[in-house]
Coordinates of C-alpha atoms and ligand atoms in Angstrom, one line a residue:
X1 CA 24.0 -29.8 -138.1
X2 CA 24.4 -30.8 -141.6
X3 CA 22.2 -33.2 -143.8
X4 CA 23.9 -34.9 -147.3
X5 CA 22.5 -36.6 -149.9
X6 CA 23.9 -37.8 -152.9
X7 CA 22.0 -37.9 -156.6
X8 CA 24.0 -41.0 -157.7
X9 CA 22.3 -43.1 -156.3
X10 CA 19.6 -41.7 -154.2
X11 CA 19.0 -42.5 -151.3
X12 CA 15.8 -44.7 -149.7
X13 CA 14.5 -41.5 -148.5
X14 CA 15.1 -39.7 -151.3
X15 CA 13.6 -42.2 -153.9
X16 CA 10.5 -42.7 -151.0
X17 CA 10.2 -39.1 -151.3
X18 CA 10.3 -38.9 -155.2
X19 CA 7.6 -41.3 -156.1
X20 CA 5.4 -39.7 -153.3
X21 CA 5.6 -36.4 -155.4
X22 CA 5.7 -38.1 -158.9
X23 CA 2.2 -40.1 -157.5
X24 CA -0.5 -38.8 -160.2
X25 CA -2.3 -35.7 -159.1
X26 CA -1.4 -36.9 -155.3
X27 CA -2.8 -40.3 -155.5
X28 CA -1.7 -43.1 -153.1
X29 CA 0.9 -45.3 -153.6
X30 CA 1.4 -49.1 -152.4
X31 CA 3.8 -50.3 -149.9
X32 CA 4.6 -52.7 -152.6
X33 CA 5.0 -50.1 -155.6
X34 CA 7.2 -47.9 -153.3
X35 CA 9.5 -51.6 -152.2
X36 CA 9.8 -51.9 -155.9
X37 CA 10.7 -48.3 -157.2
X38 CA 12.7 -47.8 -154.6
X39 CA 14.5 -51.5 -154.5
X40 CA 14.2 -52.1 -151.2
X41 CA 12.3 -54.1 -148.8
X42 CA 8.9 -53.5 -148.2
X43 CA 9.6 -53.6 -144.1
X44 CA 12.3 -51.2 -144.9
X45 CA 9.7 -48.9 -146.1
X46 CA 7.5 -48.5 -143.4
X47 CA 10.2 -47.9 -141.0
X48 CA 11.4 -45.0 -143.6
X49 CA 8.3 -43.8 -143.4
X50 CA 8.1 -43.4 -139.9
X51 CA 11.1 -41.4 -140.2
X52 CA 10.0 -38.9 -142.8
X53 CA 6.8 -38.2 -140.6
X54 CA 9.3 -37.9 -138.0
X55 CA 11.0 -35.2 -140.0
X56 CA 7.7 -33.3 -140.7
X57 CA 6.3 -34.5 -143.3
X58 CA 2.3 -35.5 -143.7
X59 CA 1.7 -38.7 -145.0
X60 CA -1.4 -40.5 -144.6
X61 CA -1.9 -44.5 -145.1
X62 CA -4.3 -45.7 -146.5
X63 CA -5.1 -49.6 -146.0
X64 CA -5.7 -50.6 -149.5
X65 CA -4.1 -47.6 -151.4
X66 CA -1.2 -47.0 -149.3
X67 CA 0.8 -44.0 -149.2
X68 CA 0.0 -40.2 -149.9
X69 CA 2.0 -37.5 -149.4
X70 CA -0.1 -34.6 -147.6
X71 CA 2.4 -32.0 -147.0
X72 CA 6.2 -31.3 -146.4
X73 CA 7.4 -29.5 -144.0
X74 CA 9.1 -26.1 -144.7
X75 CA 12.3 -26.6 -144.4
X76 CA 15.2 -27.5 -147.1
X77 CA 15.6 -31.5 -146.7
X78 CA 18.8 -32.6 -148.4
X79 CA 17.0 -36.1 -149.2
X80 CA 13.8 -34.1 -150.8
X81 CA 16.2 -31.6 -152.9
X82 CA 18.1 -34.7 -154.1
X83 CA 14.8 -36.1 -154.9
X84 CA 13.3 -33.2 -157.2
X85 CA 16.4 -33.0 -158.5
X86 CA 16.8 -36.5 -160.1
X87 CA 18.3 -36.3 -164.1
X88 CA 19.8 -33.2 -163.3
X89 CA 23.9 -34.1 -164.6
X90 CA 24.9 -30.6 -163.2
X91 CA 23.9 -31.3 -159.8
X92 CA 26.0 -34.1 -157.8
X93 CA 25.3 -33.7 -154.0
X94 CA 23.7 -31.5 -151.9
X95 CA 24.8 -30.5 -148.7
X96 CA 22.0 -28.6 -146.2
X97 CA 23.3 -26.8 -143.0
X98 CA 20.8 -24.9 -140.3
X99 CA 23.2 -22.4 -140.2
X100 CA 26.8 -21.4 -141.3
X101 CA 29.2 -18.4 -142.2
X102 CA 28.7 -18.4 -145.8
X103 CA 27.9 -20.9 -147.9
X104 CA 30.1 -19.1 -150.4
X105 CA 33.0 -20.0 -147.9
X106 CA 31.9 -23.7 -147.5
X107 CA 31.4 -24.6 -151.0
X108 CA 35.0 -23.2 -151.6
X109 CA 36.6 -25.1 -148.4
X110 CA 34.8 -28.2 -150.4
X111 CA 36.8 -27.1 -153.7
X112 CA 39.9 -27.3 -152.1
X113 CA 39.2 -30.4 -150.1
X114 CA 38.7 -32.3 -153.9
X115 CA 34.6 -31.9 -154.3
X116 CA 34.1 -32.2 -157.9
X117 CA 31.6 -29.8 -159.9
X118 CA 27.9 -29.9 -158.6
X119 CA 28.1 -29.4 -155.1
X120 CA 25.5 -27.7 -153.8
X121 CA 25.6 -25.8 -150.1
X122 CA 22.2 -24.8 -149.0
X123 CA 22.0 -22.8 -145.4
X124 CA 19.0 -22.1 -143.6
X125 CA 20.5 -19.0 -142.3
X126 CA 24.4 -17.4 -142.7
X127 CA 25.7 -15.7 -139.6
X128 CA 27.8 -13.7 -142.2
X129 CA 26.1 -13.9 -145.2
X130 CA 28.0 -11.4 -147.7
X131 CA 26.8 -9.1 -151.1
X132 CA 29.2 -8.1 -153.8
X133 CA 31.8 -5.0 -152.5
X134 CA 32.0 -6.2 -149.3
X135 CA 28.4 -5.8 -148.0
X136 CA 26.4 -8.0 -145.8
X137 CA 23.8 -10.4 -147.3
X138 CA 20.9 -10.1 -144.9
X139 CA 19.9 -13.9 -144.2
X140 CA 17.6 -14.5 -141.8
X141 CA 16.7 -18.5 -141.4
X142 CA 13.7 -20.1 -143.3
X143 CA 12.9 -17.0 -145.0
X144 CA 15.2 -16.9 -148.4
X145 CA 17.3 -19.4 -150.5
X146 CA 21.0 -18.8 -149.2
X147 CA 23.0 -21.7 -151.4
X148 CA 26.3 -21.9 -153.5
X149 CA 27.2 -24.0 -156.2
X150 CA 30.4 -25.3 -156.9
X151 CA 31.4 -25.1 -160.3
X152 CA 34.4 -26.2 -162.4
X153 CA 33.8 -24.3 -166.5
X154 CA 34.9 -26.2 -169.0
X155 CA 36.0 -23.1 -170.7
X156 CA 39.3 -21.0 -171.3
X157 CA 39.3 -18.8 -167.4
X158 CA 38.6 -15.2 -169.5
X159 CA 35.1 -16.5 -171.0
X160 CA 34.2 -17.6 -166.8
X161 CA 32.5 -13.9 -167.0
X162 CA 29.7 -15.5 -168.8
X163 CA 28.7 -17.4 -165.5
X164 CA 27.0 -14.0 -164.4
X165 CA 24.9 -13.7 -167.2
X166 CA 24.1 -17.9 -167.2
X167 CA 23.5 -17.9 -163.3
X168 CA 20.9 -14.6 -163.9
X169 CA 19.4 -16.1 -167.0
X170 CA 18.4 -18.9 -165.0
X171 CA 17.5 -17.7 -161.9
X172 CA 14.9 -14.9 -163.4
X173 CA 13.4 -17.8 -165.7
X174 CA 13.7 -20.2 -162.5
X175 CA 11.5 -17.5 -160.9
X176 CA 9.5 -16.6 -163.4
X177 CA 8.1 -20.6 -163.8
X178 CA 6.9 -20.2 -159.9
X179 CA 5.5 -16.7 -159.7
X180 CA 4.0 -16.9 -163.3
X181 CA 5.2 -13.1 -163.8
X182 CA 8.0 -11.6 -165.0
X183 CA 11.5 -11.1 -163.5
X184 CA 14.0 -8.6 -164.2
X185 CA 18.0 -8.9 -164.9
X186 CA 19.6 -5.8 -163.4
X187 CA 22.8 -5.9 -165.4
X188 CA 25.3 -7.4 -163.8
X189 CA 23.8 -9.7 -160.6
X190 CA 20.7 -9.0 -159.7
X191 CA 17.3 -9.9 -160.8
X192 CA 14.3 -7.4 -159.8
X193 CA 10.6 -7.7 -159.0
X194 CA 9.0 -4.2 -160.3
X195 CA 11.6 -1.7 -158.9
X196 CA 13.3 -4.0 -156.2
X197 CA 16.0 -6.5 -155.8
X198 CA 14.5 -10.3 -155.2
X199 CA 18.0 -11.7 -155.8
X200 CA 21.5 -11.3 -156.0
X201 CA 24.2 -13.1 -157.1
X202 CA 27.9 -12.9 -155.6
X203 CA 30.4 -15.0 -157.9
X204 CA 34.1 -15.7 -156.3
X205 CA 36.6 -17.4 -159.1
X206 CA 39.6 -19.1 -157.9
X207 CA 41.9 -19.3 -160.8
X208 CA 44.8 -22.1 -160.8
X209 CA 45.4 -25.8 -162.0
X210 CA 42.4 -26.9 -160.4
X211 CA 40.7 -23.6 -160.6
X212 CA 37.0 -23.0 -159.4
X213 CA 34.3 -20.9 -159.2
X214 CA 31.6 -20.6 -156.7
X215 CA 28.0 -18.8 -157.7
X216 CA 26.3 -18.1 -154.8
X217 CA 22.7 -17.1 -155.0
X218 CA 20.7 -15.6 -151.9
X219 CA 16.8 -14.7 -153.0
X220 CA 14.4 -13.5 -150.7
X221 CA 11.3 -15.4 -150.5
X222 CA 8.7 -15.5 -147.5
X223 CA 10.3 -12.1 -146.1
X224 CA 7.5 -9.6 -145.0
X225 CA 9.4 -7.3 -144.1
X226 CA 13.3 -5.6 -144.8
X227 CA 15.2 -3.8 -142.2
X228 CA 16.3 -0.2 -142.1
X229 CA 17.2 0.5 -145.4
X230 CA 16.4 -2.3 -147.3
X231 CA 13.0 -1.6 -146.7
X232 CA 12.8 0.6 -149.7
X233 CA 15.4 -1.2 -151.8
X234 CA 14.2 -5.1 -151.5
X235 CA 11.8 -7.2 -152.1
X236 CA 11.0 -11.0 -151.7
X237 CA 8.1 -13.1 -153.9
X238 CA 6.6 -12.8 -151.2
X239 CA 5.8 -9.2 -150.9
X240 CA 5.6 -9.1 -154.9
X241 CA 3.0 -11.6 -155.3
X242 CA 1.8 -11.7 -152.2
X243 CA 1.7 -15.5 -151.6
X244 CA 3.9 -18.1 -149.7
X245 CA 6.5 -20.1 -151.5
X246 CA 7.7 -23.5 -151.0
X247 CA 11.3 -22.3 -150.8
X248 CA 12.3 -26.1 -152.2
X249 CA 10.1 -25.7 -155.5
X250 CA 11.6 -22.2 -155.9
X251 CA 15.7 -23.6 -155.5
X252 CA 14.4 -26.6 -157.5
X253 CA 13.2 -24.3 -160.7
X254 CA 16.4 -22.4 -160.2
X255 CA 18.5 -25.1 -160.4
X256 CA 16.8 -26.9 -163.3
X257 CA 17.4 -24.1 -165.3
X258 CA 20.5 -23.9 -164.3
X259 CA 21.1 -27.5 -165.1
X260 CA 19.6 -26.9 -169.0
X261 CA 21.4 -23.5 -169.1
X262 CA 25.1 -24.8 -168.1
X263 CA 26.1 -26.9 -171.6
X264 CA 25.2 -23.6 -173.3
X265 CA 27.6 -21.9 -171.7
X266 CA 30.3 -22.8 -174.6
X267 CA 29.0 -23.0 -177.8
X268 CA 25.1 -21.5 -177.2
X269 CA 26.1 -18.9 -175.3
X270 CA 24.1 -16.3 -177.5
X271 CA 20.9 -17.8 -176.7
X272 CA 21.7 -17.2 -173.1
X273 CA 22.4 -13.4 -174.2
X274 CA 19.5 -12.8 -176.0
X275 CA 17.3 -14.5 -173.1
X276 CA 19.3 -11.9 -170.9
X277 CA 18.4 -9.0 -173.3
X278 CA 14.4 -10.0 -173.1
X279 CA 14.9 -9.5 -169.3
X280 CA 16.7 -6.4 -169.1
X281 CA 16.2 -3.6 -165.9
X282 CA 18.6 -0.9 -167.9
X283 CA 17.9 -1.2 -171.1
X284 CA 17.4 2.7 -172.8
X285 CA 17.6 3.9 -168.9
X286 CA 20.4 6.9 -168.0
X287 CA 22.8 4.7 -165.8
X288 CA 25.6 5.7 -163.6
X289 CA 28.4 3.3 -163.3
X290 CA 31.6 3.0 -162.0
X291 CA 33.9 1.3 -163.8
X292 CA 37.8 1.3 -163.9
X293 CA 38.4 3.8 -161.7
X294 CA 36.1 6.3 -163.2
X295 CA 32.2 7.0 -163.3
X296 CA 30.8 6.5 -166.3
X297 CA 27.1 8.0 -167.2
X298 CA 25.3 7.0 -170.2
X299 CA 22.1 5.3 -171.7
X300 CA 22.3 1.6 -171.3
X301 CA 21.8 -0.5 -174.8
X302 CA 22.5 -4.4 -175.3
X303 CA 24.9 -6.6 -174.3
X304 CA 27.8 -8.0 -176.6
X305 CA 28.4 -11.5 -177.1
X306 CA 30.0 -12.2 -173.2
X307 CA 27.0 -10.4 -171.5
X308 CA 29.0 -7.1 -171.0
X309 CA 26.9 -4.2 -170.7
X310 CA 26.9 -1.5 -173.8
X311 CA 27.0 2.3 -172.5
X312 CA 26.2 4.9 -174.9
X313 CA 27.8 8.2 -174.0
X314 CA 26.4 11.3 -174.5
X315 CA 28.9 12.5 -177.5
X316 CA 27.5 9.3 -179.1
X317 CA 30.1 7.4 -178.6
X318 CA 29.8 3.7 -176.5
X319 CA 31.7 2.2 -173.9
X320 CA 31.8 -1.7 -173.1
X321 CA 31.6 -2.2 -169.0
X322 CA 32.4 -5.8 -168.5
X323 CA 31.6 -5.3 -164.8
X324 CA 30.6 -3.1 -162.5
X325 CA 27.7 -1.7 -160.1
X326 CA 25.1 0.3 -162.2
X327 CA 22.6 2.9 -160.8
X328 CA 20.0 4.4 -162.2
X329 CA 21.0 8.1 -163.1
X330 CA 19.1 10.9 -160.9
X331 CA 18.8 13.5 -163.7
Ligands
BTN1 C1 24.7 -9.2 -153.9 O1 23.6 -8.9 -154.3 O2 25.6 -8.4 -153.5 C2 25.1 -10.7 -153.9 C3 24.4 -11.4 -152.7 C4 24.7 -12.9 -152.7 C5 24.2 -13.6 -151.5 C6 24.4 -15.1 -151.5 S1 23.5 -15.9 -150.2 C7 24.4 -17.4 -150.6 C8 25.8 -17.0 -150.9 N1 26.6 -16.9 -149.6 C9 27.0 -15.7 -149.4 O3 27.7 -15.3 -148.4 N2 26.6 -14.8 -150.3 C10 25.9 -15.5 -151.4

């Protein structure tokens, strides 16, 4: 099943839902204060209502005060997104299915089917959920953030490697906001919680007249638990923090900082850079990488002016890697 819904306009859901969360330190709000924010009929709104309790969501009546909302259900509600999300100009639309290939996949099938820029495919699970190289992207349902975002730069195609940098800028400070700690940018695509992976990023450009890119973005957040190997390798807020996440809040402070971040993109993009530098995994660590054929070892340093990582050899000399997968050097 899939749920849309639209920022432009909202819908009557979606603004219900808005001026239940914007209602001052959870106060109540009128049947006749909700008819009039939300422009519609106040019969309209009780029915709505109905309907949102319907879909999960606590919300007591009160008979003088009216409305309050108690608590939301934990699932990703297109409506609710589209809701938290209003005055966001990246974000257009925002599709939510329980469960699909890859979201990847879908926001690209959107691309080619005319979706403009700001499309955004949320998935409450991916039956094939994929990493960078070819790997599987574990993505079990109502445990993680598995969503892609449809983007169309407004900038010459070789400067598109900046997206990495933007998309990991935003999602550690995105995280950051909610866990009130500090998250780590693993040059290139993943951001780390202590010593393991919370996040990765897999970004598929599709060059041509009406070329496009699509940043997809899986984060682990209520997992306990990892299998086999991942045990040792990932992490979720979870685990790191140890408390529950709303998994809507955490997509929402991703995607507001992506929103702020994404004009920067052209002429700002150093402030993006330094933020990335602040955040750094490999800075002054031995690295392995592999990177045009060849494996390179060397002390990582900053980034240049595109977000490509700075290698210093040990003769002294540095190399620039402008991708690649980076390891930690054993010895
Ligand atoms: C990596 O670390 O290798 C990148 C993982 C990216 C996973 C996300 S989940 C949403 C989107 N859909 C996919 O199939 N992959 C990305």
């Amino acid at each position: 099943m899939i749920f849309r819904s639209n920022l432009k306009p909202l819908t009557i859901d979606a603004r219900i839902l808005r001026e239940l969360r914007n209602a001052k330190s959870h106060s109540h709000v009128t049947n006749c204060e909700l008819s009039e924010r939300c422009e519609t009929q106040p019969g309209k709104i009780a029915s709505r209502i109905a309907a949102l309790r319907e879909a999960g969501y606590e919300i007591e009546e009160h008979p003088h005060f009216g409305f309050r909302l108690l608590a939301a259900p934990d699932r990703l509600i297109a409506d609710d997104l589209a809701a938290m999300l209003d005055g966001c100009t990246l974000v257009r639309e925002i599709l939510v299915f329980q469960r699909t290939d890859s979201t990847n996949d879908v926001a690209a099938q959107l691309s080619r089917s005319g979706s403009a820029e700001g499309a955004i495919i949320f998935a409450e699970a991916q039956s094939a959920g994929r990493g960078r190289l070819g790997r599987k992207w574990d993505s079990p349902a109502h445990e993680g953030l598995w969503f892609s975002i449809l983007l169309r730069p407004k900038i010459p195609i070789q400067e598109w490697t900046r997206l990495t940098t933007l998309a990991a800028v935003a999602i550690a400070q995105g995280i950051e906001s909610v866990i009130e700690n500090r998250a780590a940018i693993k040059w290139p695509n993943d951001i780390y919680l202590g010593d393991k992976k919370a996040v990765g990023i897999l970004i598929e450009s599709h060059a041509g007249e009406n070329g496009f890119a699509v940043l997809g973005i899986g984060v682990n957040v209520n997992q306990t638990q990892f299998p086999g190997v991942l045990a040792d390798r990932a992490t979720s807020l979870r685990q790191f923090t140890g408390h529950v996440f709303d998994r809507q809040l955490v997509a929402v402070a991703i995607l507001r900082e992506l929103d702020a971040l994404y004009p920067k993109m052209r002429d700002r993009f150093s402030e993006i850079v330094a933020a990335a530098e602040a955040r750094s995994y490999l800075r002054g660590r031995k690295i392995e990488c592999e990177f045009a054929g060849r494996r390179i070892c060397g002390v990582a340093e900053t980034l240049d002016e595109n977000g490509a990582l700075i290698l210093r050899n040990p003769d002294g000399s540095t190399v620039t890697l402008h991708s690649g997968e980076a390891t930690i050097a054993s010895i």
